[in-house]
């Protein structure tokens, strides 16, 4: 069983898309994909309607996901933890208690451009095109992640 966690700030825009996209590319019950946010603002909420819409456009249903906050036990429960941006990455690292935890945390776009440490831009305050752009970036990254599983 391989368990992958996608993490952003609110767990309503980027990481729900990353979860849905990767889940759509893996066809094995041995892979578990989940997502969480480093902030508590949106706990229990369904994804942003713009994320739901862009996923639906590409045939992926993320409408039943519910936001939750990242927690310390996620280091035990998951094998790989993908941060969407540099700020998420630093927030997750600040909660690590040992080198094994640190080794699990990765910047998701490093799957496309290794070591470039690029961030998935936060689309929350922008328009629909930002969500389309995020979808395309995450689709590329998740294709690579799925190929390497
Ligand atoms: P996410 O986007 O981190 O991709 O889910 C955001 C969602 C909500 C907020 C910020 C970013 N917020 O400030 O409420």
mmCIF file with all atom_site columns, C-alpha atoms and ligand atoms in Angstrom:
data_model
loop_
_atom_site.group_PDB
_atom_site.id
_atom_site.type_symbol
_atom_site.label_atom_id
_atom_site.label_alt_id
_atom_site.label_comp_id
_atom_site.label_asym_id
_atom_site.label_entity_id
_atom_site.label_seq_id
_atom_site.pdbx_PDB_ins_code
_atom_site.Cartn_x
_atom_site.Cartn_y
_atom_site.Cartn_z
_atom_site.occupancy
_atom_site.B_iso_or_equiv
_atom_site.pdbx_formal_charge
_atom_site.auth_seq_id
_atom_site.auth_comp_id
_atom_site.auth_asym_id
_atom_site.auth_atom_id
_atom_site.pdbx_PDB_model_num
ATOM   1   C CA . UNK A 1 1   ? 0.000   0.000  0.000   1.00 0.00 ? 1   UNK A CA 1
ATOM   2   C CA . UNK A 1 2   ? 1.417   3.373  -1.041  1.00 0.00 ? 2   UNK A CA 1
ATOM   3   C CA . UNK A 1 3   ? -0.146  6.489  0.475   1.00 0.00 ? 3   UNK A CA 1
ATOM   4   C CA . UNK A 1 4   ? 0.242   9.960  -0.994  1.00 0.00 ? 4   UNK A CA 1
ATOM   5   C CA . UNK A 1 5   ? -0.926  13.228 0.556   1.00 0.00 ? 5   UNK A CA 1
ATOM   6   C CA . UNK A 1 6   ? -1.399  16.485 -1.394  1.00 0.00 ? 6   UNK A CA 1
ATOM   7   C CA . UNK A 1 7   ? -1.123  19.662 0.708   1.00 0.00 ? 7   UNK A CA 1
ATOM   8   C CA . UNK A 1 8   ? -1.961  23.328 0.041   1.00 0.00 ? 8   UNK A CA 1
ATOM   9   C CA . UNK A 1 9   ? -3.104  26.199 2.262   1.00 0.00 ? 9   UNK A CA 1
ATOM   10  C CA . UNK A 1 10  ? -6.900  25.915 2.355   1.00 0.00 ? 10  UNK A CA 1
ATOM   11  C CA . UNK A 1 11  ? -7.456  22.398 0.933   1.00 0.00 ? 11  UNK A CA 1
ATOM   12  C CA . UNK A 1 12  ? -10.193 23.799 -1.304  1.00 0.00 ? 12  UNK A CA 1
ATOM   13  C CA . UNK A 1 13  ? -8.416  24.852 -4.538  1.00 0.00 ? 13  UNK A CA 1
ATOM   14  C CA . UNK A 1 14  ? -5.093  23.198 -5.426  1.00 0.00 ? 14  UNK A CA 1
ATOM   15  C CA . UNK A 1 15  ? -4.704  20.056 -3.309  1.00 0.00 ? 15  UNK A CA 1
ATOM   16  C CA . UNK A 1 16  ? -8.246  18.769 -4.029  1.00 0.00 ? 16  UNK A CA 1
ATOM   17  C CA . UNK A 1 17  ? -7.387  19.012 -7.732  1.00 0.00 ? 17  UNK A CA 1
ATOM   18  C CA . UNK A 1 18  ? -4.068  17.220 -7.171  1.00 0.00 ? 18  UNK A CA 1
ATOM   19  C CA . UNK A 1 19  ? -5.889  14.475 -5.232  1.00 0.00 ? 19  UNK A CA 1
ATOM   20  C CA . UNK A 1 20  ? -8.571  14.032 -7.901  1.00 0.00 ? 20  UNK A CA 1
ATOM   21  C CA . UNK A 1 21  ? -6.148  14.130 -10.813 1.00 0.00 ? 21  UNK A CA 1
ATOM   22  C CA . UNK A 1 22  ? -3.717  11.603 -9.334  1.00 0.00 ? 22  UNK A CA 1
ATOM   23  C CA . UNK A 1 23  ? -6.578  9.340  -8.251  1.00 0.00 ? 23  UNK A CA 1
ATOM   24  C CA . UNK A 1 24  ? -7.866  9.395  -11.845 1.00 0.00 ? 24  UNK A CA 1
ATOM   25  C CA . UNK A 1 25  ? -4.485  8.185  -13.129 1.00 0.00 ? 25  UNK A CA 1
ATOM   26  C CA . UNK A 1 26  ? -3.957  5.273  -10.736 1.00 0.00 ? 26  UNK A CA 1
ATOM   27  C CA . UNK A 1 27  ? -6.044  2.205  -11.144 1.00 0.00 ? 27  UNK A CA 1
ATOM   28  C CA . UNK A 1 28  ? -4.916  0.204  -8.177  1.00 0.00 ? 28  UNK A CA 1
ATOM   29  C CA . UNK A 1 29  ? -6.459  -0.320 -4.772  1.00 0.00 ? 29  UNK A CA 1
ATOM   30  C CA . UNK A 1 30  ? -2.910  -0.361 -3.433  1.00 0.00 ? 30  UNK A CA 1
ATOM   31  C CA . UNK A 1 31  ? -2.574  3.405  -3.907  1.00 0.00 ? 31  UNK A CA 1
ATOM   32  C CA . UNK A 1 32  ? -4.296  5.816  -1.528  1.00 0.00 ? 32  UNK A CA 1
ATOM   33  C CA . UNK A 1 33  ? -4.461  9.533  -2.348  1.00 0.00 ? 33  UNK A CA 1
ATOM   34  C CA . UNK A 1 34  ? -5.693  12.183 0.083   1.00 0.00 ? 34  UNK A CA 1
ATOM   35  C CA . UNK A 1 35  ? -5.326  15.944 0.558   1.00 0.00 ? 35  UNK A CA 1
ATOM   36  C CA . UNK A 1 36  ? -5.138  18.442 3.419   1.00 0.00 ? 36  UNK A CA 1
ATOM   37  C CA . UNK A 1 37  ? -4.518  22.136 4.113   1.00 0.00 ? 37  UNK A CA 1
ATOM   38  C CA . UNK A 1 38  ? -2.013  23.778 6.428   1.00 0.00 ? 38  UNK A CA 1
ATOM   39  C CA . UNK A 1 39  ? -4.692  26.300 7.494   1.00 0.00 ? 39  UNK A CA 1
ATOM   40  C CA . UNK A 1 40  ? -7.992  25.614 9.246   1.00 0.00 ? 40  UNK A CA 1
ATOM   41  C CA . UNK A 1 41  ? -10.153 28.201 7.404   1.00 0.00 ? 41  UNK A CA 1
ATOM   42  C CA . UNK A 1 42  ? -12.163 25.750 5.335   1.00 0.00 ? 42  UNK A CA 1
ATOM   43  C CA . UNK A 1 43  ? -12.353 22.550 7.419   1.00 0.00 ? 43  UNK A CA 1
ATOM   44  C CA . UNK A 1 44  ? -15.341 20.451 6.343   1.00 0.00 ? 44  UNK A CA 1
ATOM   45  C CA . UNK A 1 45  ? -15.991 22.463 3.177   1.00 0.00 ? 45  UNK A CA 1
ATOM   46  C CA . UNK A 1 46  ? -16.274 21.012 -0.311  1.00 0.00 ? 46  UNK A CA 1
ATOM   47  C CA . UNK A 1 47  ? -13.719 22.272 -2.865  1.00 0.00 ? 47  UNK A CA 1
ATOM   48  C CA . UNK A 1 48  ? -13.995 25.762 -4.384  1.00 0.00 ? 48  UNK A CA 1
ATOM   49  C CA . UNK A 1 49  ? -16.629 25.711 -7.142  1.00 0.00 ? 49  UNK A CA 1
ATOM   50  C CA . UNK A 1 50  ? -13.998 26.789 -9.676  1.00 0.00 ? 50  UNK A CA 1
ATOM   51  C CA . UNK A 1 51  ? -11.858 23.731 -8.839  1.00 0.00 ? 51  UNK A CA 1
ATOM   52  C CA . UNK A 1 52  ? -14.927 21.508 -9.065  1.00 0.00 ? 52  UNK A CA 1
ATOM   53  C CA . UNK A 1 53  ? -15.742 23.052 -12.478 1.00 0.00 ? 53  UNK A CA 1
ATOM   54  C CA . UNK A 1 54  ? -12.288 22.686 -14.034 1.00 0.00 ? 54  UNK A CA 1
ATOM   55  C CA . UNK A 1 55  ? -12.015 19.086 -12.810 1.00 0.00 ? 55  UNK A CA 1
ATOM   56  C CA . UNK A 1 56  ? -15.452 18.311 -14.219 1.00 0.00 ? 56  UNK A CA 1
ATOM   57  C CA . UNK A 1 57  ? -14.423 19.816 -17.570 1.00 0.00 ? 57  UNK A CA 1
ATOM   58  C CA . UNK A 1 58  ? -11.698 17.145 -17.743 1.00 0.00 ? 58  UNK A CA 1
ATOM   59  C CA . UNK A 1 59  ? -13.957 14.326 -16.532 1.00 0.00 ? 59  UNK A CA 1
ATOM   60  C CA . UNK A 1 60  ? -12.937 14.241 -12.862 1.00 0.00 ? 60  UNK A CA 1
ATOM   61  C CA . UNK A 1 61  ? -15.440 14.556 -10.000 1.00 0.00 ? 61  UNK A CA 1
ATOM   62  C CA . UNK A 1 62  ? -13.979 16.165 -6.873  1.00 0.00 ? 62  UNK A CA 1
ATOM   63  C CA . UNK A 1 63  ? -17.303 17.481 -5.552  1.00 0.00 ? 63  UNK A CA 1
ATOM   64  C CA . UNK A 1 64  ? -17.580 15.096 -2.617  1.00 0.00 ? 64  UNK A CA 1
ATOM   65  C CA . UNK A 1 65  ? -14.168 15.879 -1.108  1.00 0.00 ? 65  UNK A CA 1
ATOM   66  C CA . UNK A 1 66  ? -14.142 17.598 2.296   1.00 0.00 ? 66  UNK A CA 1
ATOM   67  C CA . UNK A 1 67  ? -11.353 19.902 3.486   1.00 0.00 ? 67  UNK A CA 1
ATOM   68  C CA . UNK A 1 68  ? -9.289  18.935 6.506   1.00 0.00 ? 68  UNK A CA 1
ATOM   69  C CA . UNK A 1 69  ? -6.246  20.345 8.225   1.00 0.00 ? 69  UNK A CA 1
ATOM   70  C CA . UNK A 1 70  ? -2.830  18.740 7.907   1.00 0.00 ? 70  UNK A CA 1
ATOM   71  C CA . UNK A 1 71  ? -1.860  17.044 11.181  1.00 0.00 ? 71  UNK A CA 1
ATOM   72  C CA . UNK A 1 72  ? 1.281   15.561 12.731  1.00 0.00 ? 72  UNK A CA 1
ATOM   73  C CA . UNK A 1 73  ? -0.020  11.989 12.362  1.00 0.00 ? 73  UNK A CA 1
ATOM   74  C CA . UNK A 1 74  ? 0.026   12.495 8.571   1.00 0.00 ? 74  UNK A CA 1
ATOM   75  C CA . UNK A 1 75  ? 3.795   11.940 8.757   1.00 0.00 ? 75  UNK A CA 1
ATOM   76  C CA . UNK A 1 76  ? 3.077   8.414  10.036  1.00 0.00 ? 76  UNK A CA 1
ATOM   77  C CA . UNK A 1 77  ? 0.132   7.750  7.758   1.00 0.00 ? 77  UNK A CA 1
ATOM   78  C CA . UNK A 1 78  ? 1.601   8.790  4.392   1.00 0.00 ? 78  UNK A CA 1
ATOM   79  C CA . UNK A 1 79  ? 4.667   7.773  2.403   1.00 0.00 ? 79  UNK A CA 1
ATOM   80  C CA . UNK A 1 80  ? 4.963   10.951 0.358   1.00 0.00 ? 80  UNK A CA 1
ATOM   81  C CA . UNK A 1 81  ? 3.631   14.419 1.166   1.00 0.00 ? 81  UNK A CA 1
ATOM   82  C CA . UNK A 1 82  ? 3.483   16.831 -1.765  1.00 0.00 ? 82  UNK A CA 1
ATOM   83  C CA . UNK A 1 83  ? 3.437   20.568 -1.031  1.00 0.00 ? 83  UNK A CA 1
ATOM   84  C CA . UNK A 1 84  ? 1.873   22.792 -3.692  1.00 0.00 ? 84  UNK A CA 1
ATOM   85  C CA . UNK A 1 85  ? 4.037   25.829 -2.901  1.00 0.00 ? 85  UNK A CA 1
ATOM   86  C CA . UNK A 1 86  ? 7.065   27.031 -0.982  1.00 0.00 ? 86  UNK A CA 1
ATOM   87  C CA . UNK A 1 87  ? 4.986   28.343 1.903   1.00 0.00 ? 87  UNK A CA 1
ATOM   88  C CA . UNK A 1 88  ? 3.127   25.025 2.310   1.00 0.00 ? 88  UNK A CA 1
ATOM   89  C CA . UNK A 1 89  ? 6.507   23.280 2.141   1.00 0.00 ? 89  UNK A CA 1
ATOM   90  C CA . UNK A 1 90  ? 7.979   25.406 4.945   1.00 0.00 ? 90  UNK A CA 1
ATOM   91  C CA . UNK A 1 91  ? 4.837   25.011 7.069   1.00 0.00 ? 91  UNK A CA 1
ATOM   92  C CA . UNK A 1 92  ? 4.929   21.225 6.744   1.00 0.00 ? 92  UNK A CA 1
ATOM   93  C CA . UNK A 1 93  ? 8.685   21.097 7.446   1.00 0.00 ? 93  UNK A CA 1
ATOM   94  C CA . UNK A 1 94  ? 8.164   23.107 10.632  1.00 0.00 ? 94  UNK A CA 1
ATOM   95  C CA . UNK A 1 95  ? 6.002   20.239 11.950  1.00 0.00 ? 95  UNK A CA 1
ATOM   96  C CA . UNK A 1 96  ? 8.538   17.471 11.227  1.00 0.00 ? 96  UNK A CA 1
ATOM   97  C CA . UNK A 1 97  ? 10.035  15.719 14.225  1.00 0.00 ? 97  UNK A CA 1
ATOM   98  C CA . UNK A 1 98  ? 12.747  13.609 12.583  1.00 0.00 ? 98  UNK A CA 1
ATOM   99  C CA . UNK A 1 99  ? 14.698  13.195 9.318   1.00 0.00 ? 99  UNK A CA 1
ATOM   100 C CA . UNK A 1 100 ? 12.295  10.464 8.160   1.00 0.00 ? 100 UNK A CA 1
ATOM   101 C CA . UNK A 1 101 ? 9.459   12.988 8.242   1.00 0.00 ? 101 UNK A CA 1
ATOM   102 C CA . UNK A 1 102 ? 11.534  15.550 6.323   1.00 0.00 ? 102 UNK A CA 1
ATOM   103 C CA . UNK A 1 103 ? 12.376  12.998 3.642   1.00 0.00 ? 103 UNK A CA 1
ATOM   104 C CA . UNK A 1 104 ? 8.689   12.485 2.876   1.00 0.00 ? 104 UNK A CA 1
ATOM   105 C CA . UNK A 1 105 ? 8.009   16.124 1.996   1.00 0.00 ? 105 UNK A CA 1
ATOM   106 C CA . UNK A 1 106 ? 8.410   17.216 -1.619  1.00 0.00 ? 106 UNK A CA 1
ATOM   107 C CA . UNK A 1 107 ? 7.476   20.140 -3.845  1.00 0.00 ? 107 UNK A CA 1
ATOM   108 C CA . UNK A 1 108 ? 5.028   18.677 -6.355  1.00 0.00 ? 108 UNK A CA 1
ATOM   109 C CA . UNK A 1 109 ? 6.361   20.617 -9.372  1.00 0.00 ? 109 UNK A CA 1
ATOM   110 C CA . UNK A 1 110 ? 9.829   19.152 -8.782  1.00 0.00 ? 110 UNK A CA 1
ATOM   111 C CA . UNK A 1 111 ? 8.341   16.062 -10.436 1.00 0.00 ? 111 UNK A CA 1
ATOM   112 C CA . UNK A 1 112 ? 8.325   18.100 -13.684 1.00 0.00 ? 112 UNK A CA 1
ATOM   113 C CA . UNK A 1 113 ? 11.424  20.274 -13.106 1.00 0.00 ? 113 UNK A CA 1
ATOM   114 C CA . UNK A 1 114 ? 13.591  18.519 -10.530 1.00 0.00 ? 114 UNK A CA 1
ATOM   115 C CA . UNK A 1 115 ? 15.168  20.831 -7.931  1.00 0.00 ? 115 UNK A CA 1
ATOM   116 C CA . UNK A 1 116 ? 13.612  23.965 -9.450  1.00 0.00 ? 116 UNK A CA 1
ATOM   117 C CA . UNK A 1 117 ? 11.350  24.315 -6.381  1.00 0.00 ? 117 UNK A CA 1
ATOM   118 C CA . UNK A 1 118 ? 8.596   25.963 -8.416  1.00 0.00 ? 118 UNK A CA 1
ATOM   119 C CA . UNK A 1 119 ? 5.259   26.686 -6.761  1.00 0.00 ? 119 UNK A CA 1
ATOM   120 C CA . UNK A 1 120 ? 1.749   25.964 -8.001  1.00 0.00 ? 120 UNK A CA 1
ATOM   121 C CA . UNK A 1 121 ? 0.291   29.512 -7.938  1.00 0.00 ? 121 UNK A CA 1
ATOM   122 C CA . UNK A 1 122 ? -2.577  30.084 -5.508  1.00 0.00 ? 122 UNK A CA 1
ATOM   123 C CA . UNK A 1 123 ? -5.616  30.656 -7.766  1.00 0.00 ? 123 UNK A CA 1
ATOM   124 C CA . UNK A 1 124 ? -8.029  31.639 -4.953  1.00 0.00 ? 124 UNK A CA 1
ATOM   125 C CA . UNK A 1 125 ? -8.142  35.402 -5.578  1.00 0.00 ? 125 UNK A CA 1
ATOM   126 C CA . UNK A 1 126 ? -7.926  35.216 -9.368  1.00 0.00 ? 126 UNK A CA 1
ATOM   127 C CA . UNK A 1 127 ? -10.175 34.168 -12.237 1.00 0.00 ? 127 UNK A CA 1
ATOM   128 C CA . UNK A 1 128 ? -11.099 30.916 -13.923 1.00 0.00 ? 128 UNK A CA 1
ATOM   129 C CA . UNK A 1 129 ? -7.956  30.923 -16.091 1.00 0.00 ? 129 UNK A CA 1
ATOM   130 C CA . UNK A 1 130 ? -5.883  30.509 -12.934 1.00 0.00 ? 130 UNK A CA 1
ATOM   131 C CA . UNK A 1 131 ? -7.723  27.279 -12.187 1.00 0.00 ? 131 UNK A CA 1
ATOM   132 C CA . UNK A 1 132 ? -7.197  26.050 -15.741 1.00 0.00 ? 132 UNK A CA 1
ATOM   133 C CA . UNK A 1 133 ? -3.478  26.812 -15.386 1.00 0.00 ? 133 UNK A CA 1
ATOM   134 C CA . UNK A 1 134 ? -3.288  24.997 -12.032 1.00 0.00 ? 134 UNK A CA 1
ATOM   135 C CA . UNK A 1 135 ? -5.105  22.002 -13.510 1.00 0.00 ? 135 UNK A CA 1
ATOM   136 C CA . UNK A 1 136 ? -2.588  21.731 -16.363 1.00 0.00 ? 136 UNK A CA 1
ATOM   137 C CA . UNK A 1 137 ? 0.441   21.977 -14.063 1.00 0.00 ? 137 UNK A CA 1
ATOM   138 C CA . UNK A 1 138 ? -0.956  19.365 -11.692 1.00 0.00 ? 138 UNK A CA 1
ATOM   139 C CA . UNK A 1 139 ? -1.968  17.108 -14.560 1.00 0.00 ? 139 UNK A CA 1
ATOM   140 C CA . UNK A 1 140 ? 1.629   17.078 -15.825 1.00 0.00 ? 140 UNK A CA 1
ATOM   141 C CA . UNK A 1 141 ? 3.061   16.455 -12.353 1.00 0.00 ? 141 UNK A CA 1
ATOM   142 C CA . UNK A 1 142 ? 0.542   13.694 -11.583 1.00 0.00 ? 142 UNK A CA 1
ATOM   143 C CA . UNK A 1 143 ? 1.250   11.951 -14.885 1.00 0.00 ? 143 UNK A CA 1
ATOM   144 C CA . UNK A 1 144 ? 4.876   11.613 -13.792 1.00 0.00 ? 144 UNK A CA 1
ATOM   145 C CA . UNK A 1 145 ? 3.955   10.596 -10.232 1.00 0.00 ? 145 UNK A CA 1
ATOM   146 C CA . UNK A 1 146 ? 1.579   7.911  -11.539 1.00 0.00 ? 146 UNK A CA 1
ATOM   147 C CA . UNK A 1 147 ? 4.176   6.574  -13.992 1.00 0.00 ? 147 UNK A CA 1
ATOM   148 C CA . UNK A 1 148 ? 6.669   6.143  -11.159 1.00 0.00 ? 148 UNK A CA 1
ATOM   149 C CA . UNK A 1 149 ? 4.332   4.406  -8.716  1.00 0.00 ? 149 UNK A CA 1
HETATM 150 P P1 . LIG B 2 .   ? -5.724  26.548 -1.730  1.00 0.00 ? 1   LIG B P1 1
HETATM 151 O O1 . LIG B 2 .   ? -6.275  28.038 -2.004  1.00 0.00 ? 1   LIG B O1 1
HETATM 152 O O2 . LIG B 2 .   ? -4.628  26.694 -0.714  1.00 0.00 ? 1   LIG B O2 1
HETATM 153 O O3 . LIG B 2 .   ? -5.228  26.119 -3.062  1.00 0.00 ? 1   LIG B O3 1
HETATM 154 O O4 . LIG B 2 .   ? -6.912  25.751 -1.216  1.00 0.00 ? 1   LIG B O4 1
HETATM 155 C C1 . LIG B 2 .   ? -6.709  28.895 -0.997  1.00 0.00 ? 1   LIG B C1 1
HETATM 156 C C2 . LIG B 2 .   ? -7.951  28.726 -0.452  1.00 0.00 ? 1   LIG B C2 1
HETATM 157 C C3 . LIG B 2 .   ? -8.399  29.589 0.514   1.00 0.00 ? 1   LIG B C3 1
HETATM 158 C C4 . LIG B 2 .   ? -7.587  30.630 0.949   1.00 0.00 ? 1   LIG B C4 1
HETATM 159 C C5 . LIG B 2 .   ? -6.342  30.786 0.400   1.00 0.00 ? 1   LIG B C5 1
HETATM 160 C C6 . LIG B 2 .   ? -5.893  29.917 -0.568  1.00 0.00 ? 1   LIG B C6 1
HETATM 161 N N1 . LIG B 2 .   ? -8.065  31.531 1.942   1.00 0.00 ? 1   LIG B N1 1
HETATM 162 O O5 . LIG B 2 .   ? -7.340  32.492 2.247   1.00 0.00 ? 1   LIG B O5 1
HETATM 163 O O6 . LIG B 2 .   ? -9.171  31.349 2.457   1.00 0.00 ? 1   LIG B O6 1
#
